[in-house]
Tab-separated table of C-alpha atoms and ligand atoms in Angstrom:
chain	number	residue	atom	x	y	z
A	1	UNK	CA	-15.424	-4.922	8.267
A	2	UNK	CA	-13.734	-5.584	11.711
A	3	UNK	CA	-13.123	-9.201	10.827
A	4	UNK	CA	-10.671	-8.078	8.230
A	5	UNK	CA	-9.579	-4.549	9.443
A	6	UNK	CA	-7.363	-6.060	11.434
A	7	UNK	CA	-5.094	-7.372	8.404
A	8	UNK	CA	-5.332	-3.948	7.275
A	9	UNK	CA	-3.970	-2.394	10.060
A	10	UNK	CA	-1.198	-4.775	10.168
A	11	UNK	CA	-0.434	-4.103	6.560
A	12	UNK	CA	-0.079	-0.167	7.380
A	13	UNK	CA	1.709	-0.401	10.595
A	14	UNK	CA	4.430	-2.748	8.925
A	15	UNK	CA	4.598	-0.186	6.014
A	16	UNK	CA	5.611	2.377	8.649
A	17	UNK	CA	7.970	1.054	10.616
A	18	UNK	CA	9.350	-0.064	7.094
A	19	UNK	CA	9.569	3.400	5.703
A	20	UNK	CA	10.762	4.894	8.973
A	21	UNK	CA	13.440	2.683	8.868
A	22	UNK	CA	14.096	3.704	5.619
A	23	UNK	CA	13.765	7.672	6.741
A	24	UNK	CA	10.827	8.858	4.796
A	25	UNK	CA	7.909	10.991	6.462
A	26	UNK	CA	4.117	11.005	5.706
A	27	UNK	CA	2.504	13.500	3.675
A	28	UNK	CA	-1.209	13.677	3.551
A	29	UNK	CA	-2.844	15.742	0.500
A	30	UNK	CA	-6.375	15.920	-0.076
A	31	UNK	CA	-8.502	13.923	-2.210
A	32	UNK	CA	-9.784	15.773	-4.222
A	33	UNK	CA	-7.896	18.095	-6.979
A	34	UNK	CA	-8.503	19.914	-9.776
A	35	UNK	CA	-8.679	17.847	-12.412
A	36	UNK	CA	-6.070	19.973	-14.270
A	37	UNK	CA	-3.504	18.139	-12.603
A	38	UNK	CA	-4.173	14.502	-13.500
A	39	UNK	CA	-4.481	15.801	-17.528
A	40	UNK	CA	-1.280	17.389	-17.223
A	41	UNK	CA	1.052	14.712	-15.375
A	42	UNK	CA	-0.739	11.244	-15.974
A	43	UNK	CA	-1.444	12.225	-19.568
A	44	UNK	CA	-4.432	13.246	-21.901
A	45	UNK	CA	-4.208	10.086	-23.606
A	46	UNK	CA	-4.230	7.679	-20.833
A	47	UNK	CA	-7.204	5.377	-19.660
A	48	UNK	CA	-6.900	6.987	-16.422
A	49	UNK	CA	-7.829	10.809	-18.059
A	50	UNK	CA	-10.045	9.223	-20.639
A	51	UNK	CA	-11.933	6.778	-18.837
A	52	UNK	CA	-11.398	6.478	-15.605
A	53	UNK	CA	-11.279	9.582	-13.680
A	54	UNK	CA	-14.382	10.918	-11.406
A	55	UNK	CA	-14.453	14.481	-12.000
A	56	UNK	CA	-17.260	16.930	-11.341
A	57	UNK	CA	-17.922	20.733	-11.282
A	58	UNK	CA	-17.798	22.601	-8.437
A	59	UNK	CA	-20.163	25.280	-7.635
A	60	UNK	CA	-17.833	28.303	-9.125
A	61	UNK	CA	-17.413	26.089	-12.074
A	62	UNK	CA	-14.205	24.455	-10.939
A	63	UNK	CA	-13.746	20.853	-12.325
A	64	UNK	CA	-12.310	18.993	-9.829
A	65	UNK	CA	-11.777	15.152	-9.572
A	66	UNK	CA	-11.107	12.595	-7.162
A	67	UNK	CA	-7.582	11.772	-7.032
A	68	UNK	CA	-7.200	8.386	-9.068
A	69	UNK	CA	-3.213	8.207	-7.991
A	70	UNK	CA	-1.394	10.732	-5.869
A	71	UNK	CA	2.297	11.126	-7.010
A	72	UNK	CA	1.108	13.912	-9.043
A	73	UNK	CA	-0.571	15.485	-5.757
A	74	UNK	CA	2.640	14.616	-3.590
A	75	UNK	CA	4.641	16.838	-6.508
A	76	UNK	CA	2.269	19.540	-6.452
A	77	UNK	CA	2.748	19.862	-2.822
A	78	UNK	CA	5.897	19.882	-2.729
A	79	UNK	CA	6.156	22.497	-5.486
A	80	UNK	CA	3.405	24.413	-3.817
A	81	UNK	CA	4.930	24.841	-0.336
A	82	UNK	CA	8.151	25.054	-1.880
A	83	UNK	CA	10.374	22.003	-0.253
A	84	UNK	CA	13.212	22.334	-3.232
A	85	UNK	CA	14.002	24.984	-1.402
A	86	UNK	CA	15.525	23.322	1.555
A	87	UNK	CA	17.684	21.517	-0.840
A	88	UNK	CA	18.319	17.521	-0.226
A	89	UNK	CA	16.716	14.576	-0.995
A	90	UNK	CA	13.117	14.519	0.439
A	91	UNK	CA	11.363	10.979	0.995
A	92	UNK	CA	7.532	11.073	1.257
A	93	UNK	CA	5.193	8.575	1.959
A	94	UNK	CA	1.352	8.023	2.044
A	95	UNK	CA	-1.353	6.288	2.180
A	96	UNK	CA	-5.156	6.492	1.780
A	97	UNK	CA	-7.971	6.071	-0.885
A	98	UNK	CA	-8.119	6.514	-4.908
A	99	UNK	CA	-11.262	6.649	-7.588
A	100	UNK	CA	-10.912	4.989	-10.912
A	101	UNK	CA	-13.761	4.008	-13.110
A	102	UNK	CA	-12.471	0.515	-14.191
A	103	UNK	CA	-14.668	-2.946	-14.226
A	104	UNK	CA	-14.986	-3.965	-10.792
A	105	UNK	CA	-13.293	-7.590	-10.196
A	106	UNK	CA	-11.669	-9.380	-7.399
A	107	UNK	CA	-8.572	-6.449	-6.760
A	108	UNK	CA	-9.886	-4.034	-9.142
A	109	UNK	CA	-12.380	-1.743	-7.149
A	110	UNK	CA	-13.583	1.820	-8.037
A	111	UNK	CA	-12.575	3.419	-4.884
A	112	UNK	CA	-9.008	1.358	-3.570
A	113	UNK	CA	-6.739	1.967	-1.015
A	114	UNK	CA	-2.738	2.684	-2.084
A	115	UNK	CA	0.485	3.036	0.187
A	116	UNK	CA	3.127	5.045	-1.689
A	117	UNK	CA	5.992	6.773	-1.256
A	118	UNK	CA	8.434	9.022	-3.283
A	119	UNK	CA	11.993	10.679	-3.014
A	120	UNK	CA	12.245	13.838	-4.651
A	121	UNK	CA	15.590	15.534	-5.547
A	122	UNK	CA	18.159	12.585	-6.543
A	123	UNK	CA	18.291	10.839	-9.847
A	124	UNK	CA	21.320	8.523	-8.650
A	125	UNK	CA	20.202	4.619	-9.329
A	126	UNK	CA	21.350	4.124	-5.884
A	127	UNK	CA	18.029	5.415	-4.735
A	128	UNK	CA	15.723	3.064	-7.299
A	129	UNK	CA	17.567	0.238	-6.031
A	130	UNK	CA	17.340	1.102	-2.427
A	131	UNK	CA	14.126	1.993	-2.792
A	132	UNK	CA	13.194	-1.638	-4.489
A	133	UNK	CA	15.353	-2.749	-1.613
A	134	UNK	CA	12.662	-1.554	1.064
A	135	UNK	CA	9.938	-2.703	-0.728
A	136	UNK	CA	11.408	-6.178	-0.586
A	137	UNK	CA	12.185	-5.701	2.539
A	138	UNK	CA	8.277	-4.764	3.208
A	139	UNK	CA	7.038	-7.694	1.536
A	140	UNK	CA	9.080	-10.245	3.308
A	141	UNK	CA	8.009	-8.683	6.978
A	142	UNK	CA	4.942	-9.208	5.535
A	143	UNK	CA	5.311	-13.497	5.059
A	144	UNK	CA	5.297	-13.259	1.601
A	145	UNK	CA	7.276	-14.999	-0.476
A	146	UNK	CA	5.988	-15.591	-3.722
A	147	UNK	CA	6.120	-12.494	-5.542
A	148	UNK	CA	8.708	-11.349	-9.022
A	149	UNK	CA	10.143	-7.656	-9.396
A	150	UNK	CA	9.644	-6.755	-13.181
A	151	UNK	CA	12.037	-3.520	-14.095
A	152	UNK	CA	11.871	-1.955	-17.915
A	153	UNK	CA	13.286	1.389	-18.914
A	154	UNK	CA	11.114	4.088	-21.009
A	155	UNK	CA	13.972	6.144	-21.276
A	156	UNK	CA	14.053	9.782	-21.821
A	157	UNK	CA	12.137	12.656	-23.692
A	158	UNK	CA	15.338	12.442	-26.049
A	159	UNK	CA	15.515	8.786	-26.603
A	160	UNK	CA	12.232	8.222	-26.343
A	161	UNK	CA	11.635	10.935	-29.458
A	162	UNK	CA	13.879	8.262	-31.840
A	163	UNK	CA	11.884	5.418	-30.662
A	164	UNK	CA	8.334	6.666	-30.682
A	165	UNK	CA	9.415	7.601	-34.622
A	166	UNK	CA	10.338	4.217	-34.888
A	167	UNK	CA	6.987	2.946	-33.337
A	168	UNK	CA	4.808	5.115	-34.896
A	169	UNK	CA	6.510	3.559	-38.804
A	170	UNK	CA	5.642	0.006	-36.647
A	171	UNK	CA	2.219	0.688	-35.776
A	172	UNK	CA	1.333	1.996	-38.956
A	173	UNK	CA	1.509	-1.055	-40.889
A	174	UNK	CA	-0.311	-3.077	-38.109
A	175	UNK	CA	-3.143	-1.046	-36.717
A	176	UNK	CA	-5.453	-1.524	-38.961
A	177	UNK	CA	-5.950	-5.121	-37.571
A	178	UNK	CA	-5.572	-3.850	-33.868
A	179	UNK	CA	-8.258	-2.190	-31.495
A	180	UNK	CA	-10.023	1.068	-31.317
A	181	UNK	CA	-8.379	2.306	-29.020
A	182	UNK	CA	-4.645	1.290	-30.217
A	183	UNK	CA	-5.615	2.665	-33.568
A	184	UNK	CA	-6.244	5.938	-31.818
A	185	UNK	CA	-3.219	5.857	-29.610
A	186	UNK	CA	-0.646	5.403	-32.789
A	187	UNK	CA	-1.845	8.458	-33.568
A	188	UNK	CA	-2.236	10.337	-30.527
A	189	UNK	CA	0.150	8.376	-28.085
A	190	UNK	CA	1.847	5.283	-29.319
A	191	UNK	CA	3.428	4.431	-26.136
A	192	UNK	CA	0.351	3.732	-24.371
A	193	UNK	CA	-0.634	1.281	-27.148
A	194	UNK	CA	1.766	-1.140	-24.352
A	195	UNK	CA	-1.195	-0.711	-21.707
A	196	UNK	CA	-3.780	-2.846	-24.275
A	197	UNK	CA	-5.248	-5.325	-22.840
A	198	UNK	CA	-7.526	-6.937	-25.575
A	199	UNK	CA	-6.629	-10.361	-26.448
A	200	UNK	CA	-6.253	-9.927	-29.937
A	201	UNK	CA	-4.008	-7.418	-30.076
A	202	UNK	CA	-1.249	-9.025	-27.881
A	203	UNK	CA	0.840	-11.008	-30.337
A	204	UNK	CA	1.230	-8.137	-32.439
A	205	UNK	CA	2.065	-5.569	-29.586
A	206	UNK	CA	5.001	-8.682	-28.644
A	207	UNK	CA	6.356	-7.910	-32.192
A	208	UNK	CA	6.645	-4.157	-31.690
A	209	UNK	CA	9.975	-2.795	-31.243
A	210	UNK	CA	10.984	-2.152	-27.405
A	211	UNK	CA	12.507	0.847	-25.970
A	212	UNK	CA	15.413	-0.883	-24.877
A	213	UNK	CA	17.082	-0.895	-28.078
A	214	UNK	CA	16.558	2.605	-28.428
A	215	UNK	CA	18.331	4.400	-25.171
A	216	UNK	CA	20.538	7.158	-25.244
A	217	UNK	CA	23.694	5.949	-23.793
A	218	UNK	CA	23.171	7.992	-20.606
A	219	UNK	CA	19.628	6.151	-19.682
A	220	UNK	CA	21.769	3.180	-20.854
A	221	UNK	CA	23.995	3.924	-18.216
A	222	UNK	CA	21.351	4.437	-15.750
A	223	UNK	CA	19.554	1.435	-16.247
A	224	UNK	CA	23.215	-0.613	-16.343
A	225	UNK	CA	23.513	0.791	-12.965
A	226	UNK	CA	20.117	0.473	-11.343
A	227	UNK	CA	20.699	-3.095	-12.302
A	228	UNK	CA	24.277	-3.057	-10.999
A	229	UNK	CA	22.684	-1.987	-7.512
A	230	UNK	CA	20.024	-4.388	-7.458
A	231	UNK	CA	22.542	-7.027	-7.516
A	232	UNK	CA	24.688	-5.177	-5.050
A	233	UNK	CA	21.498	-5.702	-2.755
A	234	UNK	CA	20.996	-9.222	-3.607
A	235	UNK	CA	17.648	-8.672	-5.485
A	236	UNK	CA	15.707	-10.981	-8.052
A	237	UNK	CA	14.625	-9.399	-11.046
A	238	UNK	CA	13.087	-9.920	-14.304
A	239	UNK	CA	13.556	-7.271	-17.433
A	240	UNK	CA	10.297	-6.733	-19.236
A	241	UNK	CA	10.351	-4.081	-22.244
A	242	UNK	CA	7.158	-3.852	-22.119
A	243	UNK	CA	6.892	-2.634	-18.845
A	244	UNK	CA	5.632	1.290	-19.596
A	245	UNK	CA	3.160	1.250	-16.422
A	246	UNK	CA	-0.213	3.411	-18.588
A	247	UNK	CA	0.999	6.945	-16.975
A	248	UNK	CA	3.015	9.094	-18.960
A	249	UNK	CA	4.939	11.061	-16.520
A	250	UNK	CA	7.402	7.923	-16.435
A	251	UNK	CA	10.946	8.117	-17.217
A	252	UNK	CA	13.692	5.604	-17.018
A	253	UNK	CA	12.821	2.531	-14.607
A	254	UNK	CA	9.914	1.770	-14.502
A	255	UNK	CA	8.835	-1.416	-12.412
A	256	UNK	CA	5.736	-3.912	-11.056
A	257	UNK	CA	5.635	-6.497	-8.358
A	258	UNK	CA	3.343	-9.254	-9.205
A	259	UNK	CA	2.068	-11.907	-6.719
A	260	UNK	CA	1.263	-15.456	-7.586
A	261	UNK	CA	-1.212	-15.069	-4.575
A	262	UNK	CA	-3.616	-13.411	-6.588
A	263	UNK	CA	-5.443	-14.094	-9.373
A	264	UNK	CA	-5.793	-11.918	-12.581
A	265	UNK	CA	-5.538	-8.884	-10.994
A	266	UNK	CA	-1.720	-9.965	-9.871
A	267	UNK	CA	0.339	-6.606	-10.597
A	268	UNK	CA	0.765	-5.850	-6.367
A	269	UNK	CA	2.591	-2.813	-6.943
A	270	UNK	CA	4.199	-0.679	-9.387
A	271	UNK	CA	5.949	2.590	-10.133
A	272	UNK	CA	8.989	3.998	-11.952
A	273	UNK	CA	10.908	7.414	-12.029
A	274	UNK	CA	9.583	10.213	-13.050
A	275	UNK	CA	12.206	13.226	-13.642
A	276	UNK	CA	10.641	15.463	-15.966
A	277	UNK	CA	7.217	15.639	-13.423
A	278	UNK	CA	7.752	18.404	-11.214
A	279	UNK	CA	8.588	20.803	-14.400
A	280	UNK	CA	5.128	19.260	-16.265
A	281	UNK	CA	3.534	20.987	-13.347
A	282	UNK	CA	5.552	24.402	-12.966
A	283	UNK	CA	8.349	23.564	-10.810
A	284	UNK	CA	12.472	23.755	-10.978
A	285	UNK	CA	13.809	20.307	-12.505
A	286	UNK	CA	13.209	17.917	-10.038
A	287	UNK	CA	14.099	13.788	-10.366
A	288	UNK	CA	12.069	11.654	-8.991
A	289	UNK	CA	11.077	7.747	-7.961
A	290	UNK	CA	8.849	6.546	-6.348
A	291	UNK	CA	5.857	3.577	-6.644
A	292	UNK	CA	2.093	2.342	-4.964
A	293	UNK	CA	1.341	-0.754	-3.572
A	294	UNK	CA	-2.471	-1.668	-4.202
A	295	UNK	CA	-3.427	-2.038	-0.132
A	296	UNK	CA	-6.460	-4.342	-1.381
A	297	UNK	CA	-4.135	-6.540	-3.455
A	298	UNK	CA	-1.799	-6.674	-0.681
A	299	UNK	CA	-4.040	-7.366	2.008
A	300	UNK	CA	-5.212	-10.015	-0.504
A	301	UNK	CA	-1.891	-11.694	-0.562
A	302	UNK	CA	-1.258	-11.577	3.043
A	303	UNK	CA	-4.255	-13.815	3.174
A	304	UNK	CA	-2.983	-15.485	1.629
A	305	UNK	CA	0.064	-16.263	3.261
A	306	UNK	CA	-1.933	-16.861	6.238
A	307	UNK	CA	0.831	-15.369	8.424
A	308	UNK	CA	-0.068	-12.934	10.980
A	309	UNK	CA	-3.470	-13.491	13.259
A	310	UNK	CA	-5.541	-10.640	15.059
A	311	UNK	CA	-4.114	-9.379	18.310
A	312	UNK	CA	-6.134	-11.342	21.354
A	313	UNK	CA	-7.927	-9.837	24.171
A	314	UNK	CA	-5.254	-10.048	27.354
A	315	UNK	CA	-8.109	-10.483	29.668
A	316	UNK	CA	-11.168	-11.264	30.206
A	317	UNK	CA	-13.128	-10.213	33.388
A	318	UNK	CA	-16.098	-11.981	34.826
A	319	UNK	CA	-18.060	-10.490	38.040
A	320	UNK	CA	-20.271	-13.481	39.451
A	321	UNK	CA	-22.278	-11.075	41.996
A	322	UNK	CA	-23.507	-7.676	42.639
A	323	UNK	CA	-20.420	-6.833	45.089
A	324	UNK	CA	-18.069	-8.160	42.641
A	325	UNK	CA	-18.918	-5.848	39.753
A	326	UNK	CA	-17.187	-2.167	41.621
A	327	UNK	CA	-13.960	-4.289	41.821
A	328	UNK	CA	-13.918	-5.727	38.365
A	329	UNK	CA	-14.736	-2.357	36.885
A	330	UNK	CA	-11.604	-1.441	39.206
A	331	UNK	CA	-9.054	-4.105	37.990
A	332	UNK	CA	-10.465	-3.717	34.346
A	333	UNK	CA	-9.420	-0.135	34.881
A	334	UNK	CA	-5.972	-0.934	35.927
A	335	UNK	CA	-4.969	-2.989	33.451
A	336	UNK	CA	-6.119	-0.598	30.826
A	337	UNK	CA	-3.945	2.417	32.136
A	338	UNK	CA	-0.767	-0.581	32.183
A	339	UNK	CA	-1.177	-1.393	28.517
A	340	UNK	CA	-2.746	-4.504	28.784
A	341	UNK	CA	-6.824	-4.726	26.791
A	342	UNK	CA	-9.230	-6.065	29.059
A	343	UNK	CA	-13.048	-6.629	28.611
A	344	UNK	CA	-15.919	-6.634	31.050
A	345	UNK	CA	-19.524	-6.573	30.127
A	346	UNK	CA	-22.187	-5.250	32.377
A	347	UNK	CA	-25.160	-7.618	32.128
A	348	UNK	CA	-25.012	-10.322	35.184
A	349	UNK	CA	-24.784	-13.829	33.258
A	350	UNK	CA	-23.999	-17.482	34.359
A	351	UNK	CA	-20.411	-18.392	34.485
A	352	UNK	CA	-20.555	-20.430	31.822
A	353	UNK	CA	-21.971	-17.948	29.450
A	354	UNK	CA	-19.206	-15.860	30.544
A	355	UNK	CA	-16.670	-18.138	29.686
A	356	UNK	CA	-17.959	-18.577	26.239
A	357	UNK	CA	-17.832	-15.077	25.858
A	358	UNK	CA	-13.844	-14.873	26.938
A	359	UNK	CA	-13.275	-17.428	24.365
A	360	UNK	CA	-15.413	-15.227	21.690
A	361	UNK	CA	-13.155	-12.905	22.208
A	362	UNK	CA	-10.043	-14.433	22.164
A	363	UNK	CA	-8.943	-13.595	25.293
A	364	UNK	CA	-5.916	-14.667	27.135
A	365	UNK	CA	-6.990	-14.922	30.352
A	366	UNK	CA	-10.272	-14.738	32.255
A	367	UNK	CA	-10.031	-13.707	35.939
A	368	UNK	CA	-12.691	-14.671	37.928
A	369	UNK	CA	-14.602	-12.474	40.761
A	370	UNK	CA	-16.833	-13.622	43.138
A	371	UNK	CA	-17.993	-13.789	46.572
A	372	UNK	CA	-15.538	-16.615	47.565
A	373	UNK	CA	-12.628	-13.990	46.081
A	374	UNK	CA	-13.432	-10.965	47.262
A	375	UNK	CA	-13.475	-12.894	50.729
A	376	UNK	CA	-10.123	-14.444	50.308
A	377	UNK	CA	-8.547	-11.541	48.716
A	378	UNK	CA	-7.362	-13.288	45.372
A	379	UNK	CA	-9.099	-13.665	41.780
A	380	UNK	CA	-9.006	-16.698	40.169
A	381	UNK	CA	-6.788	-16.469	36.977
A	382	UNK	CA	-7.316	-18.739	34.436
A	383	UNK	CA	-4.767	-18.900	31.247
A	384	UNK	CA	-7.644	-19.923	28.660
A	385	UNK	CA	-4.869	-21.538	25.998
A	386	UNK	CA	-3.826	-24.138	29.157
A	387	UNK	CA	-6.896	-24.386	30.880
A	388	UNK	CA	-4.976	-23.759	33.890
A	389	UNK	CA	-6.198	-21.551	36.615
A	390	UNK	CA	-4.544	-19.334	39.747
A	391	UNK	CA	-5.419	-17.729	42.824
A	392	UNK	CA	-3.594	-14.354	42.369
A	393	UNK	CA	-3.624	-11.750	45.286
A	394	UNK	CA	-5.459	-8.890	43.856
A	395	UNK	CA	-2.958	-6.099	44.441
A	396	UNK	CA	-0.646	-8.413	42.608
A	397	UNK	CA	-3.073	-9.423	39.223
A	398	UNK	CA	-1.810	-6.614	36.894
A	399	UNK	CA	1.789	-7.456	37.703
A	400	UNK	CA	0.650	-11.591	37.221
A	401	UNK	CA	-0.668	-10.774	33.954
A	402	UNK	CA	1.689	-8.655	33.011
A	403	UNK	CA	4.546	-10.673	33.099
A	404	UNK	CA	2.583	-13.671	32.040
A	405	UNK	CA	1.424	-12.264	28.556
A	406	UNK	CA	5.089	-11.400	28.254
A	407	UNK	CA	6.194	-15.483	28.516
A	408	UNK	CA	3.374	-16.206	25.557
B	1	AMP	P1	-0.828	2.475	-10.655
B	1	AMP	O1	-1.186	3.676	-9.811
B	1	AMP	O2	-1.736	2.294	-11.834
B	1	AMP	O3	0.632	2.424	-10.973
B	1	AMP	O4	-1.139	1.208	-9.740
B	1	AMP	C1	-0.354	0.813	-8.657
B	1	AMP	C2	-1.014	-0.346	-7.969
B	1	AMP	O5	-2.291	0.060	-7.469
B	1	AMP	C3	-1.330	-1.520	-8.871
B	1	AMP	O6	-0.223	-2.378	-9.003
B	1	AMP	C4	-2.476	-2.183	-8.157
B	1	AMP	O7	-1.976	-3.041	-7.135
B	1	AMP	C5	-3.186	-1.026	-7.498
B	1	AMP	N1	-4.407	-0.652	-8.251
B	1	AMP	C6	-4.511	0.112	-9.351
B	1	AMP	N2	-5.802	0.246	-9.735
B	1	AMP	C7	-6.540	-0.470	-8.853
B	1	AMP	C8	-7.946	-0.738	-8.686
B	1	AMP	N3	-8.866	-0.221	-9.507
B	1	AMP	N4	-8.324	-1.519	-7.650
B	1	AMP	C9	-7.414	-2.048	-6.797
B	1	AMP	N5	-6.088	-1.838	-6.906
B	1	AMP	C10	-5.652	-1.048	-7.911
């Protein structure tokens, strides 16, 4: 609704003048897909494909879903209008709605809103740190302050093919005492057993061995280094093994940005790189990083903070007769084409009705037409935070205003 929109808009418009300054470039891919490319690249076994996906058939029997995340559409694009071939790093960015299925709750709706963005073409842990960098960077425009970066690494396909063995033998002796769905998963998918969330299974997932201790000394290296950079940049973080973020196209870093601003739902952002992706859906090798923010959850926050307030009205205009409404509709005119906003209703109404109105709508300044101005040649101007009010020569309001909204 309006009342709130606003916060949203200032949410997205700090986002892109974040990621400009960072040099990425919007892409916009549709929301819907087939649903072929969600099984393949967020995995078979995850509660997104299992549970939470909205997928339909089209009329020519197509199944097609709505997109519940969109790196995997952001890759597909890229392989599908070929950008590899340019050569380079390319950094995307987005933003706009996703479907899950989940239990709606305070920051966990079935249709959300996520800001993303991803670099394509560089696995150099320059760019996961630089990219944490801007996100920081985002957050602080933003007011907020209390919020913790969580970074894990998942490794490989090669390290990861010691450690799963090495999980599985772990999970074996312990899941018959664990849920359902864990049960299944240490058969199907041990990794994902991480993403439980029943209560009873927690303090045996905390004695599971983590994927830390089992990386091949060149993710080693990687994460070493992404850590390195992060402290280059002068960034707080936190290392969580059990940080494996419920998609499966993850390799390496993965990360999260919680928020003490919100409640239960407190993960504000997360994401991780991704490097074996673009070949999962038929393109050349291509590394990749890249993360959503939950737009809800940070909206929520920002609320929080209690930071930024809607953008006022600059003026207010208020005809008092018949011959005053031409030149109102004039001025309001003026100031419209010289950037300033500027409101003027059409009913006739008492002045003091009027003035109510200016202050419903939060406006600067009223200016004030009547018979005794239109005789003298000057409005009255009246600054509505002072209570002070001018005679300003008509000709000479929009420049008045103008330079007055500029000393607020
Ligand atoms: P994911 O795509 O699962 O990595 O999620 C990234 C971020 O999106 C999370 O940290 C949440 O902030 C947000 N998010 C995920 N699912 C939902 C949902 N159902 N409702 C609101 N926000 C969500």
């Amino acid at each position: 609704m309006p009342v709130e929109t606003w916060r949203w808009q200032k949410v997205e418009d700090e986002s892109r003048w974040v990621f400009a300054a960072y040099n990425f470039l919007e892409i916009r891919t549709p929301v819907l897909e087939h649903t072929d490319l969600f099984a393949r690249s967020v995995g078979v076994d995850t509660d997104i494909v299992t549970k939470e996906m909205y997928t339909f058939q089209d009329r020519d029997n197509d199944l097609l879903t709505l997109r519940p995340e969109a790196t995997a559409s952001v890759v597909r694009a890229y392989i599908e209008h070929s950008l590899y071939n340019e050569g380079g790093v390319h950094k995307l960015y987005y933003m706009g709605p996703m479907f899950r299925r989940e239990r709606p709750q305070k920051g966990r709706y079935r249709q959300f809103s996520q800001i993303g963005a991803e670099v394509l073409g560089s696995d150099h842990p320059a760019i996961d740190a630089e990219v944490l960098e801007m996100l920081v960077l985002l957050l602080e425009r933003l007011g907020l302050k209390d919020f913790a970066l969580l970074i894990n690494s998942v490794g490989c396909p090669a390290c990861r093919h010691e450690y799963l063995k090495k999980l599985g033998q772990a999970l074996d002796n312990v899941k018959g005492n664990m849920c359902e769905d864990c049960r299944r998963r240490a058969g199907t998918n041990p990794l994902r057993v991480f993403d439980c969330k029943v209560e009873a299974d927690q303090p045996i997932i905390e004695k599971l061995p983590h994927i830390l201790d089992y990386l091949c000394p060149e993710c080693l290296q990687h994460f070493e280094s992404v850590k390195a950079e992060l402290g280059q940049r002068e960034i707080k973080f936190a290392i969580e093994p059990r940080l494996v973020r419920g998609l499966d196209y993850y390799t390496r870093t993965t990360f999260e940005i919680t928020s003490g601003a919100l409640g239960a739902q407190n993960a504000l952002l997360g994401g991780g790189r991704y490097d074996g992706l673009s070949e999962m859906l038929g393109g050349p090798p291509t590394p990749g990083f890249g993360f959503a923010i939950g737009e809800d959850r940070l909206v929520l926050a920002v609320e929080q903070a209690a930071h930024f307030k809607p953008e006022p009205i600059a003026a207010f205009i208020v005809w008092m007769s018949h011959e005053a409404l031409l030149p109102a509709v004039t001025l309001a005119r003026e100031l419209r084409r010289q950037n300033m906003s500027a409101e003027i209703l059409y009913d006739a109404m008492k002045m003091k009705k009027s003035m109510g109105l200016a202050s419903k709508f939060n406006a600067r300044f009223a200016i004030i037409i009547g018979e005794n101005e239109l005789a003298s040649g000057r409005y009255q101007v009246k600054d509505m935070g002072t209570g002070q009010q001018e005679e300003v020569e008509i000709s000479r309001v929009a420049a008045y205003l103008s330079d007055a909204l500029k000393k607020l």
